[in-house]
PDB file of C-alpha atoms in Angstrom:
ATOM      1  CA  MET A   1      50.737  83.737  -7.873  1.00  0.00           C
ATOM      2  CA  SER A   2      48.350  85.293  -5.273  1.00  0.00           C
ATOM      3  CA  ARG A   3      50.503  88.423  -5.166  1.00  0.00           C
ATOM      4  CA  ILE A   4      49.976  88.928  -8.967  1.00  0.00           C
ATOM      5  CA  ILE A   5      46.214  88.484  -8.634  1.00  0.00           C
ATOM      6  CA  GLY A   6      46.233  90.836  -5.586  1.00  0.00           C
ATOM      7  CA  SER A   7      48.148  93.373  -7.560  1.00  0.00           C
ATOM      8  CA  ILE A   8      45.803  93.149 -10.570  1.00  0.00           C
ATOM      9  CA  PHE A   9      42.710  93.462  -8.234  1.00  0.00           C
ATOM     10  CA  GLU A  10      44.243  96.486  -6.483  1.00  0.00           C
ATOM     11  CA  GLY A  11      45.009  98.136  -9.762  1.00  0.00           C
ATOM     12  CA  LEU A  12      41.465  97.598 -10.873  1.00  0.00           C
ATOM     13  CA  ILE A  13      40.112  99.034  -7.724  1.00  0.00           C
ATOM     14  CA  GLN A  14      42.413 102.124  -8.044  1.00  0.00           C
ATOM     15  CA  TYR A  15      41.341 102.809 -11.612  1.00  0.00           C
ATOM     16  CA  THR A  16      37.718 102.344 -10.819  1.00  0.00           C
ATOM     17  CA  PHE A  17      38.136 104.681  -7.793  1.00  0.00           C
ATOM     18  CA  LEU A  18      39.695 107.234 -10.094  1.00  0.00           C
ATOM     19  CA  GLY A  19      36.881 106.949 -12.593  1.00  0.00           C
ATOM     20  CA  VAL A  20      34.305 107.575  -9.795  1.00  0.00           C
ATOM     21  CA  ILE A  21      36.199 110.617  -8.500  1.00  0.00           C
ATOM     22  CA  VAL A  22      36.420 112.106 -12.047  1.00  0.00           C
ATOM     23  CA  ALA A  23      32.642 111.415 -12.597  1.00  0.00           C
ATOM     24  CA  LEU A  24      31.847 113.061  -9.243  1.00  0.00           C
ATOM     25  CA  PHE A  25      33.859 116.153 -10.193  1.00  0.00           C
ATOM     26  CA  PHE A  26      31.986 116.492 -13.478  1.00  0.00           C
ATOM     27  CA  MET A  27      28.636 115.980 -11.668  1.00  0.00           C
ATOM     28  CA  LEU A  28      29.533 118.673  -9.125  1.00  0.00           C
ATOM     29  CA  VAL A  29      30.442 121.133 -11.957  1.00  0.00           C
ATOM     30  CA  LEU A  30      27.121 120.328 -13.675  1.00  0.00           C
ATOM     31  CA  LEU A  31      25.281 120.821 -10.345  1.00  0.00           C
ATOM     32  CA  ILE A  32      26.891 124.267  -9.924  1.00  0.00           C
ATOM     33  CA  LEU A  33      26.116 125.236 -13.521  1.00  0.00           C
ATOM     34  CA  LEU A  34      22.501 124.211 -13.206  1.00  0.00           C
ATOM     35  CA  SER A  35      21.891 125.836  -9.791  1.00  0.00           C
ATOM     36  CA  GLU A  36      23.370 129.205 -11.089  1.00  0.00           C
ATOM     37  CA  ARG A  37      21.672 128.912 -14.522  1.00  0.00           C
ATOM     38  CA  ASN A  38      20.733 132.612 -14.810  1.00  0.00           C
ATOM     39  CA  ARG A  39      24.328 133.814 -14.174  1.00  0.00           C
ATOM     40  CA  VAL A  40      25.591 131.194 -16.675  1.00  0.00           C
ATOM     41  CA  MET A  41      23.114 132.233 -19.296  1.00  0.00           C
ATOM     42  CA  ALA A  42      24.153 135.841 -18.986  1.00  0.00           C
ATOM     43  CA  PHE A  43      27.762 134.876 -19.185  1.00  0.00           C
ATOM     44  CA  ILE A  44      27.697 132.749 -22.380  1.00  0.00           C
ATOM     45  CA  PRO A  45      28.142 135.037 -25.424  1.00  0.00           C
ATOM     46  CA  ILE A  46      27.793 132.364 -28.194  1.00  0.00           C
ATOM     47  CA  VAL A  47      24.142 131.843 -29.188  1.00  0.00           C
ATOM     48  CA  PRO A  48      24.410 128.122 -30.266  1.00  0.00           C
ATOM     49  CA  LEU A  49      26.148 127.298 -26.914  1.00  0.00           C
ATOM     50  CA  ARG A  50      23.495 129.272 -25.019  1.00  0.00           C
ATOM     51  CA  ASP A  51      20.803 127.251 -26.807  1.00  0.00           C
ATOM     52  CA  LYS A  52      22.413 124.011 -25.870  1.00  0.00           C
ATOM     53  CA  PHE A  53      22.702 125.093 -22.226  1.00  0.00           C
ATOM     54  CA  ASP A  54      18.988 126.108 -22.315  1.00  0.00           C
ATOM     55  CA  GLU A  55      18.116 122.656 -23.527  1.00  0.00           C
ATOM     56  CA  LEU A  56      20.158 121.180 -20.674  1.00  0.00           C
ATOM     57  CA  CYS A  57      18.314 123.292 -18.258  1.00  0.00           C
ATOM     58  CA  ASP A  58      14.942 122.173 -19.765  1.00  0.00           C
ATOM     59  CA  LEU A  59      16.078 118.568 -19.435  1.00  0.00           C
ATOM     60  CA  SER A  60      16.949 119.203 -15.837  1.00  0.00           C
ATOM     61  CA  ASP A  61      13.592 120.865 -15.160  1.00  0.00           C
ATOM     62  CA  ASN A  62      11.834 117.716 -16.644  1.00  0.00           C
ATOM     63  CA  LEU A  63      13.935 115.430 -14.535  1.00  0.00           C
ATOM     64  CA  ASP A  64      13.104 117.481 -11.479  1.00  0.00           C
ATOM     65  CA  GLN A  65       9.301 117.064 -11.858  1.00  0.00           C
ATOM     66  CA  PRO A  66       8.866 114.106  -9.551  1.00  0.00           C
ATOM     67  CA  HIS A  67      10.876 115.890  -6.767  1.00  0.00           C
ATOM     68  CA  LEU A  68       9.026 119.206  -6.884  1.00  0.00           C
ATOM     69  CA  ALA A  69       6.406 118.141  -4.280  1.00  0.00           C
ATOM     70  CA  LYS A  70       9.191 117.654  -1.699  1.00  0.00           C
ATOM     71  CA  ASN A  71      11.195 120.863  -2.510  1.00  0.00           C
ATOM     72  CA  PRO A  72       9.560 123.319  -4.862  1.00  0.00           C
ATOM     73  CA  PHE A  73      12.523 125.624  -4.826  1.00  0.00           C
ATOM     74  CA  GLY A  74      15.153 123.095  -5.491  1.00  0.00           C
ATOM     75  CA  SER A  75      17.292 122.850  -8.595  1.00  0.00           C
ATOM     76  CA  ALA A  76      18.900 119.705 -10.216  1.00  0.00           C
ATOM     77  CA  MET A  77      17.597 117.484  -7.395  1.00  0.00           C
ATOM     78  CA  TRP A  78      17.868 114.409  -9.625  1.00  0.00           C
ATOM     79  CA  LEU A  79      21.615 115.065  -9.818  1.00  0.00           C
ATOM     80  CA  THR A  80      21.990 115.174  -6.021  1.00  0.00           C
ATOM     81  CA  ARG A  81      20.860 111.530  -5.695  1.00  0.00           C
ATOM     82  CA  LEU A  82      23.489 110.578  -8.347  1.00  0.00           C
ATOM     83  CA  ILE A  83      26.183 112.469  -6.505  1.00  0.00           C
ATOM     84  CA  TRP A  84      25.269 110.669  -3.154  1.00  0.00           C
ATOM     85  CA  LEU A  85      25.417 107.316  -5.028  1.00  0.00           C
ATOM     86  CA  GLY A  86      28.844 108.261  -6.300  1.00  0.00           C
ATOM     87  CA  VAL A  87      30.034 109.215  -2.825  1.00  0.00           C
ATOM     88  CA  ILE A  88      28.815 105.916  -1.465  1.00  0.00           C
ATOM     89  CA  ALA A  89      30.479 104.032  -4.316  1.00  0.00           C
ATOM     90  CA  ALA A  90      33.753 105.882  -3.630  1.00  0.00           C
ATOM     91  CA  ALA A  91      33.545 105.095   0.068  1.00  0.00           C
ATOM     92  CA  GLY A  92      32.928 101.393  -0.752  1.00  0.00           C
ATOM     93  CA  LEU A  93      35.914 101.284  -3.036  1.00  0.00           C
ATOM     94  CA  MET A  94      38.075 102.864  -0.470  1.00  0.00           C
ATOM     95  CA  ILE A  95      37.055 100.170   2.040  1.00  0.00           C
ATOM     96  CA  LEU A  96      37.690  97.472  -0.562  1.00  0.00           C
ATOM     97  CA  TRP A  97      41.101  98.931  -1.360  1.00  0.00           C
ATOM     98  CA  ILE A  98      42.116  99.054   2.292  1.00  0.00           C
ATOM     99  CA  THR A  99      40.976  95.400   2.668  1.00  0.00           C
ATOM    100  CA  VAL A 100      42.988  94.288  -0.303  1.00  0.00           C
ATOM    101  CA  MET A 101      46.066  96.136   0.838  1.00  0.00           C
ATOM    102  CA  ALA A 102      45.747  94.581   4.305  1.00  0.00           C
ATOM    103  CA  ILE A 103      45.428  91.048   2.888  1.00  0.00           C
ATOM    104  CA  ARG A 104      48.300  91.515   0.514  1.00  0.00           C
ATOM    105  CA  GLY A 105      50.430  92.683   3.416  1.00  0.00           C
TER     106      GLY A 105
END
């Protein structure tokens, strides 16, 4: 019975870890897009898509307002904190996964 519970728990950890990794990938892509916004704006040929990306850049600038005192030349600093939290969560899940595997044998 404990093997079944351990397998279920290990599967939940694996799928959560996969979700965190996918979320980190998308956050890194967003960070790259926001940090190179001028090049991206020049590359997008479709006007409605360019307008949506401009709105995303404006939202990012609004979220960066509290961080401008520390780093006036930074871009998407609010996203950097989320990425670090994701990395910490991934490391914690890896430690938990190793612990469950060691207990299961």
